[in-house]
């Protein structure tokens, strides 16, 4: 499989993961599946954002224009963007407002800006902040877009905190995957600043915290354990992610990191969303 085809498959699975997490939120909080408009919007917009990020768009002013550092299929982007826009129109007003807010943060994260002839990178160029923002956007998109009411606020807090911690750990793992590339390109990331092994330990600690919070759900969040299946899936996926991180080293390939880390996140979302 070529690198380009692998990226398309990877982004498709990330979009599917977001869809499954969104489904999981409605199932856990309200015991029903979200409407197809929301699921299709989450899937399509997530796929579009990752494709845009791969092509590294730059917004210039005076005159205003958008250029891409990498090759892109303009017709493809136009069609996907048009589909996202149509689906956005079909969403309820509150969901639209949340989606716009998440979209603005996402654009600030991925886009680059050409100001007075100098290219300024987005939030993704700021160590730690990039990981926190990415995890927050993923968590907020897959939870808040599905919120129907705030009657079960403790369950919402629990879901938000645990999902954020898990995805943040995966984000740190992704930084480990790109460590060698970032060193060559002189991109400042946490592994480049503090070393591969230290950030790997931080990611493992976060996963241990995630497993602990799920295990102590009833004691810490005063929530009844209605469904042992969901807790079992989360604990198992947390442990599997720890095993994957422990087994991965600096010599392993980009594809192996992607399959083991993003693959675990996809598996968790799949088992929670079915």
mmCIF file of C-alpha atoms in Angstrom:
data_model
loop_
_atom_site.group_PDB
_atom_site.id
_atom_site.type_symbol
_atom_site.label_atom_id
_atom_site.label_comp_id
_atom_site.label_asym_id
_atom_site.label_seq_id
_atom_site.Cartn_x
_atom_site.Cartn_y
_atom_site.Cartn_z
ATOM 1 C CA UNK A 1 0.000 0.000 0.000
ATOM 2 C CA UNK A 2 1.351 3.424 -0.992
ATOM 3 C CA UNK A 3 1.828 6.171 1.600
ATOM 4 C CA UNK A 4 -0.985 8.233 0.066
ATOM 5 C CA UNK A 5 -3.433 5.319 0.132
ATOM 6 C CA UNK A 6 -2.465 4.520 3.719
ATOM 7 C CA UNK A 7 -3.180 8.132 4.705
ATOM 8 C CA UNK A 8 -6.608 8.017 3.066
ATOM 9 C CA UNK A 9 -7.424 4.806 4.930
ATOM 10 C CA UNK A 10 -6.057 6.266 8.170
ATOM 11 C CA UNK A 11 -8.174 9.413 7.867
ATOM 12 C CA UNK A 12 -11.234 7.367 6.947
ATOM 13 C CA UNK A 13 -10.790 5.297 10.124
ATOM 14 C CA UNK A 14 -10.274 8.442 12.234
ATOM 15 C CA UNK A 15 -13.529 9.844 10.854
ATOM 16 C CA UNK A 16 -15.253 6.534 11.570
ATOM 17 C CA UNK A 17 -13.805 6.613 15.094
ATOM 18 C CA UNK A 18 -15.335 10.065 15.678
ATOM 19 C CA UNK A 19 -18.687 8.777 14.387
ATOM 20 C CA UNK A 20 -18.557 5.750 16.692
ATOM 21 C CA UNK A 21 -17.597 7.855 19.732
ATOM 22 C CA UNK A 22 -20.531 10.176 18.984
ATOM 23 C CA UNK A 23 -22.837 7.156 18.793
ATOM 24 C CA UNK A 24 -21.378 5.836 22.036
ATOM 25 C CA UNK A 25 -22.139 9.142 23.797
ATOM 26 C CA UNK A 26 -25.845 8.986 22.927
ATOM 27 C CA UNK A 27 -26.055 5.317 23.850
ATOM 28 C CA UNK A 28 -24.416 5.866 27.235
ATOM 29 C CA UNK A 29 -26.248 9.053 28.202
ATOM 30 C CA UNK A 30 -29.653 8.662 26.544
ATOM 31 C CA UNK A 31 -29.829 5.015 25.423
ATOM 32 C CA UNK A 32 -30.541 5.931 21.803
ATOM 33 C CA UNK A 33 -28.530 6.584 18.666
ATOM 34 C CA UNK A 34 -28.057 10.142 17.352
ATOM 35 C CA UNK A 35 -29.728 11.247 14.131
ATOM 36 C CA UNK A 36 -28.094 10.309 10.845
ATOM 37 C CA UNK A 37 -27.501 13.997 9.985
ATOM 38 C CA UNK A 38 -25.255 14.429 13.024
ATOM 39 C CA UNK A 39 -23.362 11.185 12.469
ATOM 40 C CA UNK A 40 -22.765 11.953 8.799
ATOM 41 C CA UNK A 41 -21.678 15.506 9.661
ATOM 42 C CA UNK A 42 -19.191 14.290 12.289
ATOM 43 C CA UNK A 43 -17.766 11.664 9.922
ATOM 44 C CA UNK A 44 -17.489 13.950 6.885
ATOM 45 C CA UNK A 45 -16.133 17.008 8.711
ATOM 46 C CA UNK A 46 -13.514 14.914 10.558
ATOM 47 C CA UNK A 47 -12.358 13.352 7.294
ATOM 48 C CA UNK A 48 -12.216 16.771 5.597
ATOM 49 C CA UNK A 49 -10.179 18.331 8.420
ATOM 50 C CA UNK A 50 -7.544 15.577 8.366
ATOM 51 C CA UNK A 51 -7.259 15.776 4.581
ATOM 52 C CA UNK A 52 -6.809 19.541 4.837
ATOM 53 C CA UNK A 53 -4.160 19.090 7.518
ATOM 54 C CA UNK A 54 -2.246 16.678 5.282
ATOM 55 C CA UNK A 55 -2.222 19.217 2.452
ATOM 56 C CA UNK A 56 -1.058 21.980 4.840
ATOM 57 C CA UNK A 57 -3.150 24.951 3.686
ATOM 58 C CA UNK A 58 -1.778 28.501 4.032
ATOM 59 C CA UNK A 59 -4.073 31.534 4.168
ATOM 60 C CA UNK A 60 -2.582 34.729 2.746
ATOM 61 C CA UNK A 61 -3.913 38.276 2.975
ATOM 62 C CA UNK A 62 -3.683 41.249 0.615
ATOM 63 C CA UNK A 63 -4.847 39.695 -1.637
ATOM 64 C CA UNK A 64 -6.738 36.938 0.118
ATOM 65 C CA UNK A 65 -5.929 33.438 -1.173
ATOM 66 C CA UNK A 66 -5.500 29.865 0.030
ATOM 67 C CA UNK A 67 -2.540 27.804 -1.145
ATOM 68 C CA UNK A 68 -1.474 24.251 -0.312
ATOM 69 C CA UNK A 69 2.042 23.073 0.477
ATOM 70 C CA UNK A 70 1.197 19.567 -0.705
ATOM 71 C CA UNK A 71 -0.697 18.259 -3.715
ATOM 72 C CA UNK A 72 -4.450 18.358 -3.437
ATOM 73 C CA UNK A 73 -7.532 17.443 -5.427
ATOM 74 C CA UNK A 74 -9.518 20.681 -5.550
ATOM 75 C CA UNK A 75 -12.639 19.012 -6.913
ATOM 76 C CA UNK A 76 -12.557 16.436 -4.127
ATOM 77 C CA UNK A 77 -12.200 19.126 -1.435
ATOM 78 C CA UNK A 78 -15.027 21.151 -2.963
ATOM 79 C CA UNK A 79 -17.395 18.159 -3.011
ATOM 80 C CA UNK A 80 -16.598 17.117 0.579
ATOM 81 C CA UNK A 81 -16.851 20.717 1.801
ATOM 82 C CA UNK A 82 -20.208 21.099 0.028
ATOM 83 C CA UNK A 83 -21.466 17.915 1.699
ATOM 84 C CA UNK A 84 -20.327 19.182 5.129
ATOM 85 C CA UNK A 85 -22.128 22.488 4.501
ATOM 86 C CA UNK A 86 -25.380 20.742 3.510
ATOM 87 C CA UNK A 87 -25.253 18.505 6.578
ATOM 88 C CA UNK A 88 -24.478 21.520 8.785
ATOM 89 C CA UNK A 89 -27.668 23.236 7.583
ATOM 90 C CA UNK A 90 -29.693 20.194 8.659
ATOM 91 C CA UNK A 91 -28.409 20.323 12.263
ATOM 92 C CA UNK A 92 -30.398 21.883 15.154
ATOM 93 C CA UNK A 93 -29.453 25.451 16.107
ATOM 94 C CA UNK A 94 -27.628 24.590 19.356
ATOM 95 C CA UNK A 95 -25.665 21.839 17.601
ATOM 96 C CA UNK A 96 -24.739 24.323 14.862
ATOM 97 C CA UNK A 97 -23.364 26.800 17.412
ATOM 98 C CA UNK A 98 -21.247 24.108 19.079
ATOM 99 C CA UNK A 99 -20.054 22.865 15.678
ATOM 100 C CA UNK A 100 -19.028 26.398 14.625
ATOM 101 C CA UNK A 101 -17.068 26.887 17.862
ATOM 102 C CA UNK A 102 -15.290 23.538 17.412
ATOM 103 C CA UNK A 103 -14.649 24.364 13.759
ATOM 104 C CA UNK A 104 -12.984 27.683 14.592
ATOM 105 C CA UNK A 105 -10.665 26.036 17.128
ATOM 106 C CA UNK A 106 -9.856 23.284 14.628
ATOM 107 C CA UNK A 107 -8.953 25.811 11.935
ATOM 108 C CA UNK A 108 -6.751 27.734 14.385
ATOM 109 C CA UNK A 109 -5.036 24.418 15.102
ATOM 110 C CA UNK A 110 -4.413 23.241 11.525
ATOM 111 C CA UNK A 111 -4.183 26.351 9.336
ATOM 112 C CA UNK A 112 -1.061 28.380 8.644
ATOM 113 C CA UNK A 113 -1.129 32.124 7.998
ATOM 114 C CA UNK A 114 1.010 34.212 5.657
ATOM 115 C CA UNK A 115 1.327 37.654 7.226
ATOM 116 C CA UNK A 116 3.685 40.234 5.684
ATOM 117 C CA UNK A 117 5.463 37.499 3.753
ATOM 118 C CA UNK A 118 6.084 35.321 6.818
ATOM 119 C CA UNK A 119 4.290 32.026 7.411
ATOM 120 C CA UNK A 120 2.886 31.650 10.921
ATOM 121 C CA UNK A 121 1.958 28.147 12.064
ATOM 122 C CA UNK A 122 -1.256 27.396 13.926
ATOM 123 C CA UNK A 123 -1.756 25.989 17.421
ATOM 124 C CA UNK A 124 -0.307 22.651 16.330
ATOM 125 C CA UNK A 125 3.167 24.225 16.479
ATOM 126 C CA UNK A 126 2.915 24.944 20.240
ATOM 127 C CA UNK A 127 4.152 21.996 22.379
ATOM 128 C CA UNK A 128 1.673 20.585 24.928
ATOM 129 C CA UNK A 129 -0.985 23.099 23.866
ATOM 130 C CA UNK A 130 -1.339 21.238 20.556
ATOM 131 C CA UNK A 131 -1.955 17.941 22.394
ATOM 132 C CA UNK A 132 -4.448 19.484 24.816
ATOM 133 C CA UNK A 133 -6.343 21.328 22.069
ATOM 134 C CA UNK A 134 -6.508 18.251 19.835
ATOM 135 C CA UNK A 135 -7.784 16.066 22.687
ATOM 136 C CA UNK A 136 -10.295 18.747 23.728
ATOM 137 C CA UNK A 137 -11.653 19.120 20.185
ATOM 138 C CA UNK A 138 -12.023 15.360 19.773
ATOM 139 C CA UNK A 139 -13.674 14.997 23.178
ATOM 140 C CA UNK A 140 -15.954 18.014 22.807
ATOM 141 C CA UNK A 141 -17.031 17.114 19.277
ATOM 142 C CA UNK A 142 -17.932 13.539 20.159
ATOM 143 C CA UNK A 143 -19.742 14.495 23.387
ATOM 144 C CA UNK A 144 -21.248 17.999 23.273
ATOM 145 C CA UNK A 145 -22.754 17.632 19.794
ATOM 146 C CA UNK A 146 -24.800 14.716 21.158
ATOM 147 C CA UNK A 147 -26.035 16.443 24.340
ATOM 148 C CA UNK A 148 -29.835 16.541 24.556
ATOM 149 C CA UNK A 149 -30.135 17.851 28.122
ATOM 150 C CA UNK A 150 -28.020 18.348 31.258
ATOM 151 C CA UNK A 151 -30.113 16.251 33.637
ATOM 152 C CA UNK A 152 -27.345 13.654 33.985
ATOM 153 C CA UNK A 153 -24.532 16.171 34.408
ATOM 154 C CA UNK A 154 -22.360 13.837 36.539
ATOM 155 C CA UNK A 155 -22.365 11.230 33.773
ATOM 156 C CA UNK A 156 -21.433 13.899 31.231
ATOM 157 C CA UNK A 157 -18.509 15.061 33.399
ATOM 158 C CA UNK A 158 -17.329 11.483 33.869
ATOM 159 C CA UNK A 159 -17.520 10.757 30.153
ATOM 160 C CA UNK A 160 -15.751 13.991 29.241
ATOM 161 C CA UNK A 161 -12.903 13.578 31.729
ATOM 162 C CA UNK A 162 -12.195 9.923 30.962
ATOM 163 C CA UNK A 163 -12.396 10.323 27.190
ATOM 164 C CA UNK A 164 -10.196 13.430 27.274
ATOM 165 C CA UNK A 165 -7.498 11.659 29.306
ATOM 166 C CA UNK A 166 -7.525 8.624 27.014
ATOM 167 C CA UNK A 167 -7.354 10.653 23.789
ATOM 168 C CA UNK A 168 -4.642 12.926 25.261
ATOM 169 C CA UNK A 169 -2.529 9.834 25.951
ATOM 170 C CA UNK A 170 -3.017 8.705 22.339
ATOM 171 C CA UNK A 171 -2.072 12.209 21.117
ATOM 172 C CA UNK A 172 1.204 12.005 23.048
ATOM 173 C CA UNK A 173 1.783 8.586 21.488
ATOM 174 C CA UNK A 174 1.281 10.122 18.046
ATOM 175 C CA UNK A 175 3.973 12.702 18.885
ATOM 176 C CA UNK A 176 6.278 9.770 19.646
ATOM 177 C CA UNK A 177 5.441 8.326 16.216
ATOM 178 C CA UNK A 178 6.522 11.556 14.504
ATOM 179 C CA UNK A 179 9.579 12.092 16.722
ATOM 180 C CA UNK A 180 12.275 11.399 14.109
ATOM 181 C CA UNK A 181 10.498 13.435 11.415
ATOM 182 C CA UNK A 182 10.048 16.346 13.831
ATOM 183 C CA UNK A 183 13.744 16.267 14.705
ATOM 184 C CA UNK A 184 14.763 16.442 11.043
ATOM 185 C CA UNK A 185 12.248 19.215 10.277
ATOM 186 C CA UNK A 186 13.152 21.018 13.528
ATOM 187 C CA UNK A 187 9.542 20.935 14.678
ATOM 188 C CA UNK A 188 9.213 21.615 18.397
ATOM 189 C CA UNK A 189 7.188 18.857 20.084
ATOM 190 C CA UNK A 190 7.239 17.408 23.591
ATOM 191 C CA UNK A 191 9.391 14.359 22.635
ATOM 192 C CA UNK A 192 11.868 16.670 20.872
ATOM 193 C CA UNK A 193 12.014 18.962 23.928
ATOM 194 C CA UNK A 194 12.062 16.389 26.724
ATOM 195 C CA UNK A 195 13.034 13.125 25.084
ATOM 196 C CA UNK A 196 11.228 10.091 23.696
ATOM 197 C CA UNK A 197 11.204 7.989 26.872
ATOM 198 C CA UNK A 198 9.962 10.741 29.218
ATOM 199 C CA UNK A 199 6.914 11.512 27.073
ATOM 200 C CA UNK A 200 6.266 7.814 26.651
ATOM 201 C CA UNK A 201 6.144 7.466 30.464
ATOM 202 C CA UNK A 202 3.737 10.440 30.698
ATOM 203 C CA UNK A 203 1.419 8.803 28.136
ATOM 204 C CA UNK A 204 1.479 5.531 30.084
ATOM 205 C CA UNK A 205 0.692 7.376 33.356
ATOM 206 C CA UNK A 206 -2.304 9.026 31.671
ATOM 207 C CA UNK A 207 -3.557 5.630 30.517
ATOM 208 C CA UNK A 208 -3.156 4.227 34.041
ATOM 209 C CA UNK A 209 -5.151 7.215 35.325
ATOM 210 C CA UNK A 210 -7.826 6.515 32.716
ATOM 211 C CA UNK A 211 -8.114 2.863 33.768
ATOM 212 C CA UNK A 212 -8.256 3.876 37.448
ATOM 213 C CA UNK A 213 -11.036 6.419 36.867
ATOM 214 C CA UNK A 214 -13.112 3.873 34.958
ATOM 215 C CA UNK A 215 -12.527 1.219 37.615
ATOM 216 C CA UNK A 216 -13.508 3.620 40.426
ATOM 217 C CA UNK A 217 -16.412 5.193 38.527
ATOM 218 C CA UNK A 218 -19.031 4.638 41.212
ATOM 219 C CA UNK A 219 -16.802 5.817 44.089
ATOM 220 C CA UNK A 220 -15.269 8.909 42.471
ATOM 221 C CA UNK A 221 -18.201 10.172 40.405
ATOM 222 C CA UNK A 222 -21.043 8.717 42.497
ATOM 223 C CA UNK A 223 -22.460 7.009 39.426
ATOM 224 C CA UNK A 224 -24.194 3.629 39.357
ATOM 225 C CA UNK A 225 -22.532 0.981 37.219
ATOM 226 C CA UNK A 226 -25.487 0.107 34.980
ATOM 227 C CA UNK A 227 -23.492 -1.652 32.311
ATOM 228 C CA UNK A 228 -20.337 -3.593 33.121
ATOM 229 C CA UNK A 229 -19.723 -4.107 29.395
ATOM 230 C CA UNK A 230 -18.797 -0.461 28.785
ATOM 231 C CA UNK A 231 -16.431 -0.339 31.746
ATOM 232 C CA UNK A 232 -14.845 -3.619 30.661
ATOM 233 C CA UNK A 233 -14.274 -2.277 27.132
ATOM 234 C CA UNK A 234 -12.667 0.907 28.460
ATOM 235 C CA UNK A 235 -10.426 -0.863 30.955
ATOM 236 C CA UNK A 236 -9.362 -3.475 28.384
ATOM 237 C CA UNK A 237 -8.601 -0.864 25.717
ATOM 238 C CA UNK A 238 -6.661 1.209 28.253
ATOM 239 C CA UNK A 239 -4.516 -1.796 29.193
ATOM 240 C CA UNK A 240 -4.013 -2.719 25.520
ATOM 241 C CA UNK A 241 -2.890 0.837 24.779
ATOM 242 C CA UNK A 242 -0.376 0.640 27.643
ATOM 243 C CA UNK A 243 0.989 -2.651 26.282
ATOM 244 C CA UNK A 244 1.301 -1.102 22.809
ATOM 245 C CA UNK A 245 3.147 1.949 24.120
ATOM 246 C CA UNK A 246 5.521 -0.200 26.176
ATOM 247 C CA UNK A 247 6.299 -2.362 23.132
ATOM 248 C CA UNK A 248 6.847 0.542 20.733
ATOM 249 C CA UNK A 249 10.302 2.059 20.406
ATOM 250 C CA UNK A 250 12.096 4.722 18.383
ATOM 251 C CA UNK A 251 12.993 2.245 15.627
ATOM 252 C CA UNK A 252 9.427 1.252 14.784
ATOM 253 C CA UNK A 253 7.761 2.562 11.639
ATOM 254 C CA UNK A 254 5.147 5.302 11.200
ATOM 255 C CA UNK A 255 2.597 2.723 10.041
ATOM 256 C CA UNK A 256 3.151 0.489 13.060
ATOM 257 C CA UNK A 257 2.566 3.374 15.486
ATOM 258 C CA UNK A 258 -0.568 4.383 13.594
ATOM 259 C CA UNK A 259 -2.033 0.884 13.541
ATOM 260 C CA UNK A 260 -1.306 0.181 17.214
ATOM 261 C CA UNK A 261 -2.299 3.558 18.720
ATOM 262 C CA UNK A 262 -5.068 4.891 16.480
ATOM 263 C CA UNK A 263 -6.143 1.284 15.953
ATOM 264 C CA UNK A 264 -6.724 0.881 19.696
ATOM 265 C CA UNK A 265 -8.746 4.099 19.803
ATOM 266 C CA UNK A 266 -10.837 2.889 16.859
ATOM 267 C CA UNK A 267 -11.376 -0.497 18.516
ATOM 268 C CA UNK A 268 -12.552 1.152 21.740
ATOM 269 C CA UNK A 269 -14.963 3.417 19.849
ATOM 270 C CA UNK A 270 -16.246 0.478 17.806
ATOM 271 C CA UNK A 271 -16.961 -1.703 20.840
ATOM 272 C CA UNK A 272 -18.631 1.201 22.671
ATOM 273 C CA UNK A 273 -20.634 2.362 19.667
ATOM 274 C CA UNK A 274 -22.141 -0.912 18.463
#
